[in-house]
CSV table of C-alpha atoms in Angstrom, one decimal:
chain,number,residue,atom,x,y,z
D,1358,MET,CA,118.7,142.7,147.3
D,1359,ALA,CA,115.6,140.8,148.0
D,1360,GLU,CA,115.7,137.9,150.3
D,1361,ALA,CA,115.7,134.7,148.3
D,1362,LYS,CA,112.8,132.5,149.1
D,1363,ILE,CA,111.8,128.8,148.7
D,1364,ASP,CA,108.3,127.9,147.8
D,1365,ASP,CA,106.6,124.5,147.9
D,1366,LEU,CA,107.9,123.3,144.5
D,1367,ASP,CA,111.5,124.2,145.6
D,1368,ARG,CA,110.9,122.1,148.7
D,1369,ARG,CA,109.8,119.3,146.6
D,1370,ILE,CA,113.0,119.3,144.5
D,1371,LEU,CA,115.2,119.7,147.6
D,1372,ASP,CA,113.5,116.7,149.2
D,1373,LEU,CA,114.3,114.6,146.1
D,1374,LEU,CA,117.8,115.8,146.0
D,1375,GLY,CA,118.1,115.4,149.6
D,1376,ARG,CA,117.4,111.7,149.0
D,1377,ASN,CA,119.7,111.2,146.2
D,1378,ALA,CA,121.8,114.1,145.1
D,1379,ARG,CA,122.9,112.4,142.0
D,1380,LEU,CA,119.3,112.5,140.2
D,1381,SER,CA,119.4,114.3,136.8
D,1382,ASN,CA,117.3,117.5,136.4
D,1383,ARG,CA,115.3,115.3,133.9
D,1384,ALA,CA,114.5,112.6,136.5
D,1385,ILE,CA,113.3,115.1,139.1
D,1386,ALA,CA,111.3,116.9,136.4
D,1387,SER,CA,109.5,113.7,135.4
D,1388,HIS,CA,108.8,112.8,139.0
D,1389,LEU,CA,107.2,116.1,139.5
D,1390,GLY,CA,105.4,116.4,136.4
D,1391,LEU,CA,107.5,119.4,135.3
D,1392,VAL,CA,109.9,120.3,132.1
D,1393,GLU,CA,113.4,119.9,132.9
D,1394,GLY,CA,114.4,123.6,132.1
D,1395,THR,CA,112.1,124.6,135.2
D,1396,VAL,CA,114.0,122.0,137.5
D,1397,ARG,CA,117.4,123.3,136.1
D,1398,SER,CA,116.6,126.9,136.6
D,1399,ARG,CA,115.2,126.6,140.2
D,1400,ILE,CA,118.2,124.5,141.2
D,1401,LYS,CA,120.6,127.4,139.5
D,1402,ARG,CA,118.5,130.0,141.5
D,1403,MET,CA,118.9,128.3,145.0
D,1404,GLN,CA,122.6,127.7,144.1
D,1405,THR,CA,123.2,131.4,143.3
D,1406,ALA,CA,121.1,132.3,146.6
D,1407,ASN,CA,123.3,129.9,148.8
D,1408,LEU,CA,120.2,127.8,149.5
D,1409,LEU,CA,121.6,125.0,147.8
D,1410,ARG,CA,125.2,123.5,147.8
D,1411,PHE,CA,126.2,120.0,146.4
D,1412,THR,CA,128.9,118.3,148.5
D,1413,ALA,CA,130.0,115.0,149.2
D,1414,ILE,CA,129.5,113.8,152.8
D,1415,THR,CA,132.0,111.6,154.2
D,1416,ASP,CA,131.5,109.6,157.6
D,1417,ASP,CA,134.6,109.8,159.7
D,1418,ARG,CA,133.2,107.3,162.2
D,1419,GLN,CA,134.0,104.6,159.7
D,1420,GLN,CA,137.5,106.1,159.1
D,1421,GLY,CA,139.1,105.4,162.3
D,1422,ARG,CA,137.3,108.4,164.5
D,1423,PRO,CA,133.9,106.3,165.8
D,1424,ASN,CA,133.5,108.2,168.9
D,1425,LEU,CA,131.0,111.0,168.8
D,1426,ALA,CA,130.9,113.6,171.6
D,1427,PHE,CA,129.3,116.9,172.1
D,1428,ILE,CA,131.3,119.5,174.0
D,1429,ARG,CA,129.2,122.2,175.6
D,1430,ILE,CA,131.5,125.3,176.4
D,1431,LYS,CA,130.5,128.2,178.5
D,1432,THR,CA,132.4,131.4,177.7
D,1433,GLU,CA,132.5,135.0,178.7
D,1434,SER,CA,129.7,136.6,176.4
D,1435,ALA,CA,131.8,138.8,174.9
D,1436,MET,CA,134.3,136.1,173.8
D,1437,ALA,CA,131.7,133.4,172.4
D,1438,ARG,CA,132.2,134.3,168.5
D,1439,THR,CA,136.0,134.3,169.1
D,1440,VAL,CA,136.2,131.0,171.1
D,1441,GLY,CA,133.7,129.6,168.4
D,1442,GLN,CA,135.8,130.6,165.6
D,1443,GLN,CA,138.8,129.0,167.2
D,1444,ILE,CA,137.2,125.9,167.9
D,1445,THR,CA,136.3,125.4,164.2
D,1446,THR,CA,139.8,125.3,163.1
D,1447,MET,CA,140.4,122.2,165.4
D,1448,ASP,CA,140.5,118.9,163.2
D,1449,GLU,CA,138.5,116.8,165.6
D,1450,VAL,CA,135.6,119.3,165.5
D,1451,LEU,CA,132.9,118.5,162.9
D,1452,SER,CA,130.4,121.5,163.6
D,1453,VAL,CA,130.4,124.5,166.0
D,1454,LEU,CA,126.9,125.8,167.3
D,1455,MET,CA,126.1,128.6,169.2
D,1456,PHE,CA,123.3,128.7,171.6
D,1457,LEU,CA,121.3,130.8,174.1
D,1458,GLY,CA,121.1,129.1,177.4
D,1459,ARG,CA,123.2,127.7,180.1
D,1460,PHE,CA,126.2,126.9,177.6
D,1461,ASN,CA,127.4,129.3,174.7
D,1462,ILE,CA,128.7,126.8,172.4
D,1463,VAL,CA,128.3,123.3,171.4
D,1464,ALA,CA,131.1,121.5,169.4
D,1465,VAL,CA,130.2,118.4,167.7
D,1466,SER,CA,133.5,116.3,167.6
D,1467,LEU,CA,134.9,112.8,166.6
D,1468,PHE,CA,137.6,111.0,168.2
D,1469,GLU,CA,139.7,107.9,167.9
D,1470,LYS,CA,139.7,106.8,171.5
D,1471,LEU,CA,137.5,107.7,174.3
D,1472,GLU,CA,140.5,108.9,176.2
D,1473,SER,CA,141.2,111.4,173.5
D,1474,VAL,CA,138.1,113.3,174.4
D,1475,ASP,CA,139.5,114.4,178.0
D,1476,GLU,CA,142.9,115.3,176.4
D,1477,PHE,CA,141.3,117.5,173.8
D,1478,VAL,CA,138.9,119.4,176.2
D,1479,ASN,CA,142.0,119.8,178.9
D,1480,LYS,CA,144.5,120.8,176.3
D,1481,GLN,CA,142.9,122.8,173.7
D,1482,ILE,CA,139.4,123.6,174.9
D,1483,CYS,CA,139.9,125.0,178.6
D,1484,VAL,CA,143.1,126.8,177.6
D,1485,LEU,CA,141.3,129.1,175.3
D,1486,PRO,CA,140.9,132.8,176.6
D,1487,GLY,CA,137.3,133.4,177.7
D,1488,VAL,CA,136.4,129.8,178.3
D,1489,LEU,CA,134.6,129.5,181.9
D,1490,ARG,CA,133.2,125.8,181.8
D,1491,VAL,CA,133.2,122.8,179.6
D,1492,GLU,CA,131.2,119.6,179.8
D,1493,SER,CA,131.5,116.7,177.5
D,1494,GLU,CA,128.9,114.1,176.6
D,1495,ILE,CA,129.8,110.9,174.7
D,1496,VAL,CA,127.4,109.3,172.5
D,1497,ILE,CA,126.8,105.7,173.3
D,1498,LYS,CA,124.3,104.6,170.6
D,1499,SER,CA,123.0,106.3,167.7
D,1500,ILE,CA,119.0,106.0,167.2
D,1501,ASN,CA,118.8,108.0,164.1
D,1502,PHE,CA,121.7,110.0,162.3
D,1503,ASN,CA,120.8,112.3,159.6
D,1504,GLU,CA,123.9,113.0,157.6
D,1505,ARG,CA,122.0,115.8,155.7
D,1506,MET,CA,122.7,117.8,158.7
D,1507,ALA,CA,126.3,117.2,158.7
D,1508,LYS,CA,127.4,120.1,156.5
D,1509,LEU,CA,125.9,123.6,157.4
D,1510,ASN,CA,127.7,126.9,156.3
D,1511,PRO,CA,129.3,128.8,159.3
D,1512,GLN,CA,127.6,131.9,160.4
D,1513,PHE,CA,130.3,133.3,162.7
């Protein structure tokens, strides 16, 4: 199967949907000077190829968990994927990212109270087999938050 590709027109459609996912195909077509069927077929193709997915993005920060933390985790190399998969199941965790560098994993997490970060790290992360070192960073101010990055498919 050939790899799906995104061209300039697809990017323009995605840009409009990224700003307002509720735009109709007709509105997108009108904005781009296209016919509605072209927009509909391109959106369908991108969805079929898993290049586009529509989802509701909720802001947990407004629902009682306002403290955003980045938890950096160094694991034994052979255990990185296993530890990452285990962390994805934890309620506090929004995203788990694999890295090359000093730390193998970064878990982006939200907490109700700052004290909860320490408890979470010590009782849930540090006890996982293969975890060698953990460092936490708590966000004190968000200068620019792009909620479009919130929902990425896991690649584990």
